[in-house]
GROMACS .gro file of C-alpha atoms in nm:
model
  347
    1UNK     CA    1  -7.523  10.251 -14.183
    2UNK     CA    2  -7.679  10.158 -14.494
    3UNK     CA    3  -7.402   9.927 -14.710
    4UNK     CA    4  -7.143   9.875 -14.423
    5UNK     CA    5  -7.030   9.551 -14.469
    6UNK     CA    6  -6.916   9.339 -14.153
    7UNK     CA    7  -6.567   9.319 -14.130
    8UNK     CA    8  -6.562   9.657 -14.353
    9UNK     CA    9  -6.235   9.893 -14.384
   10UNK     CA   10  -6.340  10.074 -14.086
   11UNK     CA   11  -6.294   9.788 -13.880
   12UNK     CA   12  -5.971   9.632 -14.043
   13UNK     CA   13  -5.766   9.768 -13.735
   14UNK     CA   14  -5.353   9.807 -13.749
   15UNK     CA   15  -5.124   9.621 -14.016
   16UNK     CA   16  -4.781   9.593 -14.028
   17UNK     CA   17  -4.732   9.870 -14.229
   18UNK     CA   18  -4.912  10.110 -13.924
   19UNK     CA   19  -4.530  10.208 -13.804
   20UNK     CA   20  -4.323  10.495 -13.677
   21UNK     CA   21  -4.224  10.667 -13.915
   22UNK     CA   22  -4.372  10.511 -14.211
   23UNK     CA   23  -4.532  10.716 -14.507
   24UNK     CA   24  -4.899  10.766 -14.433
   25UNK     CA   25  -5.010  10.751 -14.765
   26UNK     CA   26  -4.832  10.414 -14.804
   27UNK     CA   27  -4.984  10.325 -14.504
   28UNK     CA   28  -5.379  10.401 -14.579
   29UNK     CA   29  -5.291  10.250 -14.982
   30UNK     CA   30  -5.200   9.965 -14.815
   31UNK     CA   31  -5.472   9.937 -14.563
   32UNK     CA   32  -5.756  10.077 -14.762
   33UNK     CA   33  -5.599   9.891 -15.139
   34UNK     CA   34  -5.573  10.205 -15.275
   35UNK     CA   35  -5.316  10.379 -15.521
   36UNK     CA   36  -5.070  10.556 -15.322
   37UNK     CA   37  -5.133  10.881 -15.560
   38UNK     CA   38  -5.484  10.910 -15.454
   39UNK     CA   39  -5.402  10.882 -15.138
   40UNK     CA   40  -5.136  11.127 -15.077
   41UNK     CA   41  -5.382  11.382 -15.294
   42UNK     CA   42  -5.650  11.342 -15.022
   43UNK     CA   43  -5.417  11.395 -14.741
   44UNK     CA   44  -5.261  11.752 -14.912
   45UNK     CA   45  -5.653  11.838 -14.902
   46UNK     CA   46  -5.838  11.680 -14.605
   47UNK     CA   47  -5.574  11.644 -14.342
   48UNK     CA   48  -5.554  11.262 -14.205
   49UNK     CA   49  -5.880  11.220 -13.996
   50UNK     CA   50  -6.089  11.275 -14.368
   51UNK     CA   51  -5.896  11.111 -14.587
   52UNK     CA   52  -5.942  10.777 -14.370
   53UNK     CA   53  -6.279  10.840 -14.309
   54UNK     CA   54  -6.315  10.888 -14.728
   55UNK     CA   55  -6.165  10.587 -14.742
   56UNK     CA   56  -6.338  10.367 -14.553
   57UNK     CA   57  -6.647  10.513 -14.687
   58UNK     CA   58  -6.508  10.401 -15.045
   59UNK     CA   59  -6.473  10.067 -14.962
   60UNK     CA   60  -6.809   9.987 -14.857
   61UNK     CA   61  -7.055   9.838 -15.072
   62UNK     CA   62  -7.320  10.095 -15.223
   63UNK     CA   63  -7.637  10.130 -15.130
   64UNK     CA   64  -7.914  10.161 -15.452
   65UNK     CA   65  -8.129  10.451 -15.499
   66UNK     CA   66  -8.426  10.462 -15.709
   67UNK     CA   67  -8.556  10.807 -15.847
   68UNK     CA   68  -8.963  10.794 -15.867
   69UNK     CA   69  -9.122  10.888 -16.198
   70UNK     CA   70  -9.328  11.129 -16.067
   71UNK     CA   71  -9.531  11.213 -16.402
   72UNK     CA   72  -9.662  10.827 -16.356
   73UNK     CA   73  -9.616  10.754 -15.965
   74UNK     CA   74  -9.513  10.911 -15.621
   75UNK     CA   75  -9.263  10.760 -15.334
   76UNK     CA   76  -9.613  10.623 -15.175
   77UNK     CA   77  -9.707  10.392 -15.464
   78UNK     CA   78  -9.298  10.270 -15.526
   79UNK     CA   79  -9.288  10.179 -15.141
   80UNK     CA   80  -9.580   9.963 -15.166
   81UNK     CA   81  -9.527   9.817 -15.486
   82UNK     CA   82  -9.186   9.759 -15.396
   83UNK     CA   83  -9.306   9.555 -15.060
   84UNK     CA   84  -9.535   9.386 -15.266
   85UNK     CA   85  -9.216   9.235 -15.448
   86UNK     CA   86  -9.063   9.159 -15.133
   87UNK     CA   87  -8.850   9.470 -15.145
   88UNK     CA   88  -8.774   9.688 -14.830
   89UNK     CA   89  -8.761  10.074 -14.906
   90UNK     CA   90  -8.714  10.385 -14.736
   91UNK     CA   91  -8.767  10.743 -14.838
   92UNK     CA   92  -8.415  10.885 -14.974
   93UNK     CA   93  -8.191  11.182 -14.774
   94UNK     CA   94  -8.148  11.431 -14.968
   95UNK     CA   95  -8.473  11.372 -15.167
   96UNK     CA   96  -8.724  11.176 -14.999
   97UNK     CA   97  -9.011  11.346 -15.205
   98UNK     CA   98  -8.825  11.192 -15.523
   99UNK     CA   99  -8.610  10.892 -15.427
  100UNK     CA  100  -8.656  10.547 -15.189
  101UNK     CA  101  -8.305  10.379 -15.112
  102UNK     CA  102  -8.373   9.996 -15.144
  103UNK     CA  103  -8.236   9.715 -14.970
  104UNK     CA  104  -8.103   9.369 -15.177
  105UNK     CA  105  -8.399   9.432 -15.468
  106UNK     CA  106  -8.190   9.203 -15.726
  107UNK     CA  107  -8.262   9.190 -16.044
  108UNK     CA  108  -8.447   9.548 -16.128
  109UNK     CA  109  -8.606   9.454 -16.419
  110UNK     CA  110  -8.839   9.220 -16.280
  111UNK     CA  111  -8.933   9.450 -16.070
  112UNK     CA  112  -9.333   9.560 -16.088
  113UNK     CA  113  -9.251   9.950 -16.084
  114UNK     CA  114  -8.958   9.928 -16.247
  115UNK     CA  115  -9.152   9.736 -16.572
  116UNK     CA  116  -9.410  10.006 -16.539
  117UNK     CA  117  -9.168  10.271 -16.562
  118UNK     CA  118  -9.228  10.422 -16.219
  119UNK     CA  119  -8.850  10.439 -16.109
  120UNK     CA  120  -8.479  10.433 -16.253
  121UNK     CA  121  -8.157  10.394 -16.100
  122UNK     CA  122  -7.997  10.726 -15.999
  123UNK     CA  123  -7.766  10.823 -15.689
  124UNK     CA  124  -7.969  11.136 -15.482
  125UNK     CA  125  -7.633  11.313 -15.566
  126UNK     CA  126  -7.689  11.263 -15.939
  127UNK     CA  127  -8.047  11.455 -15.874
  128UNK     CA  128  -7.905  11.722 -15.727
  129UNK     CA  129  -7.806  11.852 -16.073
  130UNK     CA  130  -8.119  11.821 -16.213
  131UNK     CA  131  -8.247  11.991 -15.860
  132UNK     CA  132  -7.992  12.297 -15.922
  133UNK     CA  133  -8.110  12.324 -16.280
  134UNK     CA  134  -8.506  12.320 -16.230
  135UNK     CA  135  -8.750  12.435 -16.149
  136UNK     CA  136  -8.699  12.794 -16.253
  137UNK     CA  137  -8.705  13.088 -15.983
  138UNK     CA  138  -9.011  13.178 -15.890
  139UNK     CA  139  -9.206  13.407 -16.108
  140UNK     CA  140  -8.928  13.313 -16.433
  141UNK     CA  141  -8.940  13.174 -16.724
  142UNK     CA  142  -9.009  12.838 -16.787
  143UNK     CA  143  -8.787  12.569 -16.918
  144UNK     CA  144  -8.867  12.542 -17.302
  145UNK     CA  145  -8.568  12.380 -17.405
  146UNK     CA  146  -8.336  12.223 -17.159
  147UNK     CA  147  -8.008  12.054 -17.333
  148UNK     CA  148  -7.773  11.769 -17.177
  149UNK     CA  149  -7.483  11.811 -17.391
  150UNK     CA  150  -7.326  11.454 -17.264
  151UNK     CA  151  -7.637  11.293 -17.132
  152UNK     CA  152  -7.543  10.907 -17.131
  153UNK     CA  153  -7.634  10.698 -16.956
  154UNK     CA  154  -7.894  10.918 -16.907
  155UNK     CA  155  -8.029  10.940 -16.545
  156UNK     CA  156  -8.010  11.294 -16.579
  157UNK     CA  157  -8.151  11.394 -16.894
  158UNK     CA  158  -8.439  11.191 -16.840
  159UNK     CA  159  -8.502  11.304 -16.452
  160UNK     CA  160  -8.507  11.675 -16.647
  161UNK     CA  161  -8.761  11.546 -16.869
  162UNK     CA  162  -8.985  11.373 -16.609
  163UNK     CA  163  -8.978  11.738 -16.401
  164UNK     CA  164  -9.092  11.962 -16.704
  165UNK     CA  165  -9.327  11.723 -16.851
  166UNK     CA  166  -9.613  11.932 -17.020
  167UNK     CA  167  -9.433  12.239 -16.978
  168UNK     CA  168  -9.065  12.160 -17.261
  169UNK     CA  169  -8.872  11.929 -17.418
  170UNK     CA  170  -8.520  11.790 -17.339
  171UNK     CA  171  -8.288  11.761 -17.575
  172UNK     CA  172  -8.058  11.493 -17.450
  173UNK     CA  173  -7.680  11.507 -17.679
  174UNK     CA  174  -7.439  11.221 -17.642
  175UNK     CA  175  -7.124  11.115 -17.897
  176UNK     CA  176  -7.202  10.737 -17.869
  177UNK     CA  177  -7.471  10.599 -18.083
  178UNK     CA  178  -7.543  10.285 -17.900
  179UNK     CA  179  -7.596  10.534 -17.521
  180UNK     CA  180  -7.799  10.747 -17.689
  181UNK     CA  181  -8.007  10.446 -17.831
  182UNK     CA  182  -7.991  10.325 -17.470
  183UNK     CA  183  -8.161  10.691 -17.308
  184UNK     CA  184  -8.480  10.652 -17.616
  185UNK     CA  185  -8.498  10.285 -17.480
  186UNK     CA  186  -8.567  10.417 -17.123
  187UNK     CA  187  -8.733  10.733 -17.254
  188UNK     CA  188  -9.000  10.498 -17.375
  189UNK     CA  189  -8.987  10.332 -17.033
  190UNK     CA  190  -9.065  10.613 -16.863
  191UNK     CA  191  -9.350  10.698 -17.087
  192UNK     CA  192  -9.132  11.048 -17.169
  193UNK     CA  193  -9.241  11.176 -17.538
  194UNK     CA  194  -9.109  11.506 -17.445
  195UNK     CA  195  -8.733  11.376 -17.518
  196UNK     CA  196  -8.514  11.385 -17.825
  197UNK     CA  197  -8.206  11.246 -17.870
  198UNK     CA  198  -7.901  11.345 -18.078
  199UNK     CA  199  -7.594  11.186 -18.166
  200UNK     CA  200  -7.233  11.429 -18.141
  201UNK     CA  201  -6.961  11.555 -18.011
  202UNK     CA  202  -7.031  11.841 -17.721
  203UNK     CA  203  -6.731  12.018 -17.775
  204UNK     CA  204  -6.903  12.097 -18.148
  205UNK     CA  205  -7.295  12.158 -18.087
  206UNK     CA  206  -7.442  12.297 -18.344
  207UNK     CA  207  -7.427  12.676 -18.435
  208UNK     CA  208  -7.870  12.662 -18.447
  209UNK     CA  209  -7.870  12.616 -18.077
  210UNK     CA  210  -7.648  12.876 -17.995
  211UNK     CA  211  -7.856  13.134 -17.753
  212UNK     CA  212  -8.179  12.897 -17.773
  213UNK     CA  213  -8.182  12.700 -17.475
  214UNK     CA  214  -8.311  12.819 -17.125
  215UNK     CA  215  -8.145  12.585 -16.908
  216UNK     CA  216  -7.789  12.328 -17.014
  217UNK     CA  217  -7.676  12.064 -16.835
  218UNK     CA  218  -7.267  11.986 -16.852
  219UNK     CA  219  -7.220  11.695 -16.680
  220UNK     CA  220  -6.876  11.596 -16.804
  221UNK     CA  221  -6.659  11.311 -16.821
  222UNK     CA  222  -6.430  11.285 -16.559
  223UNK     CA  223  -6.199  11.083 -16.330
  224UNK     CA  224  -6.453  10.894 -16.220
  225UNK     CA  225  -6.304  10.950 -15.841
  226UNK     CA  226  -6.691  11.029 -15.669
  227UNK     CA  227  -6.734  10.670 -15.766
  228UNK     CA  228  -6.498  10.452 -15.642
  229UNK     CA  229  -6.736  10.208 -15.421
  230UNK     CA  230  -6.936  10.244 -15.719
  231UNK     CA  231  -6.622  10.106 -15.983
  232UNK     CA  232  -6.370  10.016 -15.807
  233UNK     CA  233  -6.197   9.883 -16.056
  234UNK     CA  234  -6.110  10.254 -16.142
  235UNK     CA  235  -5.908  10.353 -15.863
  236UNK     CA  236  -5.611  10.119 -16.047
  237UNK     CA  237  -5.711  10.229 -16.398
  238UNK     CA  238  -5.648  10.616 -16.329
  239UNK     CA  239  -5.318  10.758 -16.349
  240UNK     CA  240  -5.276  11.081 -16.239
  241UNK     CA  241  -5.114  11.236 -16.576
  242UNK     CA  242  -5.492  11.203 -16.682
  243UNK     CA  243  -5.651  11.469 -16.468
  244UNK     CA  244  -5.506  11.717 -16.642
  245UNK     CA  245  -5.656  11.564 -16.983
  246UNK     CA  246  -5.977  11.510 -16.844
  247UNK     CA  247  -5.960  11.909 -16.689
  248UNK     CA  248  -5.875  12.016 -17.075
  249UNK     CA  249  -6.211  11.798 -17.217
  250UNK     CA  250  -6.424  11.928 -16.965
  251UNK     CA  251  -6.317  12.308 -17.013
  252UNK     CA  252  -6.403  12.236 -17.365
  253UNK     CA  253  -6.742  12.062 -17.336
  254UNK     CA  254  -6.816  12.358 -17.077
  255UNK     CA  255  -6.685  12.630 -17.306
  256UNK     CA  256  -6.920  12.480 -17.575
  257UNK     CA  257  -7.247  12.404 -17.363
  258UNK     CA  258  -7.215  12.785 -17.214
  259UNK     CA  259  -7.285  12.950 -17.575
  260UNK     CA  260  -7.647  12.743 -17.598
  261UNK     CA  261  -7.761  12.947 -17.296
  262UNK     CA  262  -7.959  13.253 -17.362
  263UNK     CA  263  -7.964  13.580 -17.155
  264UNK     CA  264  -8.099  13.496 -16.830
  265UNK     CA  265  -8.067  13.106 -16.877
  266UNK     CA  266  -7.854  12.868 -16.674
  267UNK     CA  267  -7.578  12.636 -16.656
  268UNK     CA  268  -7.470  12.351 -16.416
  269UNK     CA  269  -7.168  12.204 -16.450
  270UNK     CA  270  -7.117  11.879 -16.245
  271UNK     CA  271  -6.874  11.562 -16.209
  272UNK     CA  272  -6.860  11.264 -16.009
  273UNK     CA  273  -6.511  11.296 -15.892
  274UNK     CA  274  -6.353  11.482 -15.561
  275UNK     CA  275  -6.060  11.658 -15.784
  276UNK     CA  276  -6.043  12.002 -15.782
  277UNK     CA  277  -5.852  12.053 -16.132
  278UNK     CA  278  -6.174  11.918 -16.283
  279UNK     CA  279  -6.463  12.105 -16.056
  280UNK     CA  280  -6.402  12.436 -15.911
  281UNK     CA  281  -6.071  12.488 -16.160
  282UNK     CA  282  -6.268  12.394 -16.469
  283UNK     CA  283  -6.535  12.689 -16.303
  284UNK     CA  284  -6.258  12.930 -16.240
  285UNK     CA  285  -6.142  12.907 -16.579
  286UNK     CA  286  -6.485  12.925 -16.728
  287UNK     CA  287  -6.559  13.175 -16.628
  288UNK     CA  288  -6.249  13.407 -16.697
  289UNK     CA  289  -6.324  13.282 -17.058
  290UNK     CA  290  -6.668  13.378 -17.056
  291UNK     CA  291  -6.720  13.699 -16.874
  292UNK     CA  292  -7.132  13.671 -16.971
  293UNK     CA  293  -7.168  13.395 -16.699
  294UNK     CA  294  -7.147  13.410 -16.304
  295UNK     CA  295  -7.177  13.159 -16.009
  296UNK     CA  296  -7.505  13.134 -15.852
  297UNK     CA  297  -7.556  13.118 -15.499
  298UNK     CA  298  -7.662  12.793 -15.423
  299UNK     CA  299  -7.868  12.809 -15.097
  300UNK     CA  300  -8.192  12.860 -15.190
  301UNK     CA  301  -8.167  12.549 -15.433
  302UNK     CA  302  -8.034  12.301 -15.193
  303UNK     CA  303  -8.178  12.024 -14.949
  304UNK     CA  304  -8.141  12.117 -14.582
  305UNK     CA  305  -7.894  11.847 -14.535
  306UNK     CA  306  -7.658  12.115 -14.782
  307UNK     CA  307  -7.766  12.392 -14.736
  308UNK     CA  308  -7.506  12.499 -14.460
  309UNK     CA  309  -7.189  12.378 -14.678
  310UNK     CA  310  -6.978  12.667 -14.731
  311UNK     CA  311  -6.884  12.663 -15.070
  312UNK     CA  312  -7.284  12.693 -15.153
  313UNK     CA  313  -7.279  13.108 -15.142
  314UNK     CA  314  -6.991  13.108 -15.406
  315UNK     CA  315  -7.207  12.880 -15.633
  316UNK     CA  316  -7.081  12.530 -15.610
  317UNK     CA  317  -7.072  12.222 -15.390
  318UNK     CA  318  -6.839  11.904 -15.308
  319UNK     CA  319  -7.073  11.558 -15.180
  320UNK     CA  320  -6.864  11.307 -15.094
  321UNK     CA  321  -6.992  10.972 -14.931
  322UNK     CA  322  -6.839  11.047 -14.559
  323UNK     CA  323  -6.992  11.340 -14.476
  324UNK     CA  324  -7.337  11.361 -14.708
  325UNK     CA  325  -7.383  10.959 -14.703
  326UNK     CA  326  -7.430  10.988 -15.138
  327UNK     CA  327  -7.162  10.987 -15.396
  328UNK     CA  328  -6.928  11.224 -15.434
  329UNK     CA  329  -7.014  11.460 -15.680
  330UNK     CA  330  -6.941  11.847 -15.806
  331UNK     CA  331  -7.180  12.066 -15.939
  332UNK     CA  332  -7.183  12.465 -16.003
  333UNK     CA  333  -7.460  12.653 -16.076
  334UNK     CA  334  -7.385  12.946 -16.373
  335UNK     CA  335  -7.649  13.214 -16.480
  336UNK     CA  336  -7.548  13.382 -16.844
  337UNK     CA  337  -7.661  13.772 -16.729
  338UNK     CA  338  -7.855  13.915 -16.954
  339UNK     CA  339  -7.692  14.218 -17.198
  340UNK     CA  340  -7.379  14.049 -17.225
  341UNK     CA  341  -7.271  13.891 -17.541
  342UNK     CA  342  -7.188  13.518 -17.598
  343UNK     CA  343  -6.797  13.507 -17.615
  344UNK     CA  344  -6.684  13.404 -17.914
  345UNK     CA  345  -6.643  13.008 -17.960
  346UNK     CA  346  -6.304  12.912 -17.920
  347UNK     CA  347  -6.068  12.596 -17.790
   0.00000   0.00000   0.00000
């Protein structure tokens, strides 16, 4: 498998601490060099088979996934111009028609199709918000104006701009002035005039785009616990008293993204972390606030390789790196029905 490393977690075999009678979740921290509180989380939800498995998937190295431009290139052209640098490629899982997974390529910015703006950096289950927000059903609307109300870095806001290209603009939104310098930077890259870029918070957007925008993107901060082969330095910076915290900001930043939709338009919401609190209890409250929006079933926008998860009828979906092979990551899908007011803005 793609990023294993020899010797890896899943090989490690029994320590000491593998004992009658000892604490499982001290066991796997200590096996897997993970906090105990994460742990014992992931055992109260996935039983002990999973949460070893989740492990050991954690603590392999990641593989790199490239999306393809397509307004300037397709998979075709990266692979080859990729081999021409002496980089191996392969069409991506989830994806393929939009992403090559790349072995060793080094430094990215000397590569060809990288300089000529033909790829960026993006996970395939990063994409899959920007897959659940566009295109638009058949025979709909078309995307107009599409806001990311906390774009940085950016993968995603840009990825929405590359697929309506012609057609609307993306506004990309982010509170930190040097990020959102960062997403024009690669908006240039990518040859993608149909971006703009705005500087604040999301939890205050302003009252002019209330009702304006056909499709909103609320990818929120979060724990960060998708990620953790990613930055693993954040499995010992979390503490668990900041889940709830980080549930409270993203109920806010998705109570405030919600009002730009207008009747008809759509919503995802989306993290990169595994906790419930923040993804499908962030939803639940969302939408008991805001009785204009309802889940989306999620089947008909979803890659085969998802399209049997459960949870896809009721309008969201859990990846995690185990079982899809991409980073874990949440996303919902909301439609605001038409004929029903915009609740009133609120904490």
């Amino acid at each position: 498998e793609e990023g294993q490393a020899a010797g890896g977690a899943g090989e490690r075999g029994a320590t000491p601490g593998d004992r009658e009678g000892a604490d499982p979740a001290d066991e796997l921290a200590r096996r897997y060099a993970a906090p105990a509180w994460i742990v014992r989380r992931w055992l109260g939800r996935y039983g002990r088979e999973r949460t070893e498995a989740l492990l050991s998937a954690f603590d392999r190295p990641p593989g790199i996934t490239l999306r393809v431009n397509r307004v300037r290139a397709t998979v075709r052209d990266v692979v080859a111009s990729l081999a021409q640098d002496g980089v191996a490629a392969r069409p991506g899982r989830l994806f393929p028609d939009d992403c090559v997974r790349v072995e060793r390529p080094g430094r990215l910015d000397r590569l060809t199709a990288f300089r000529r703006g033909w790829v960026s950096v993006q996970d395939e289950s990063s994409l899959l918000a920007v897959k659940l927000l566009l295109p638009p059903a058949p025979g709909g609307p078309p995307a107009r104006l599409v806001v990311d109300v906390a774009a940085a870095p950016g993968g995603k806001a840009l990825a929405l701009a590359e697929a309506i290209f012609g057609e609307g603009r993306v506004l990309a939104n982010d509170r930190d002035p040097r990020r959102a310098e960062a997403i024009r930077r690669d908006a240039r890259r990518l040859g993608l005039a149909n971006v703009d870029v705005r500087v604040g918070d999301a939890r205050r957007l302003p009252a002019a785009l209330s009702g304006a925008a056909d499709r909103v993107l609320a990818d929120v901060p979060c724990s960060g616990l998708g990620v953790l082969h990613r930055r693993p330095d954040l499995r010992w910076r979390r503490r668990p008293e900041e889940i709830p915290r980080l549930s409270r900001l993203a109920f806010a930043i998705a109570r405030s993204a919600a009002r730009l939709l207008r009747p008809g338009g759509v919503m995802v919401y989306s993290t990169c972390t595994t906790e419930p609190e923040e993804n499908e209890g962030v939803v639940t409250r969302l939408l008991a606030a805001l009785p204009e929006l309802a889940l989306d079933d999620l089947r008909p926008h979803l890659p085969p390789a998802l399209a049997d998860e459960p949870s896809a009828r009721h309008g969201w979906i859990q990846c995690l790196p185990d079982r899809h092979g991409v980073d874990g990551f949440f996303a919902a899908r909301l439609v605001r029905r038409a004929g029903r007011p915009a609740a009133r803005a609120g904490p």
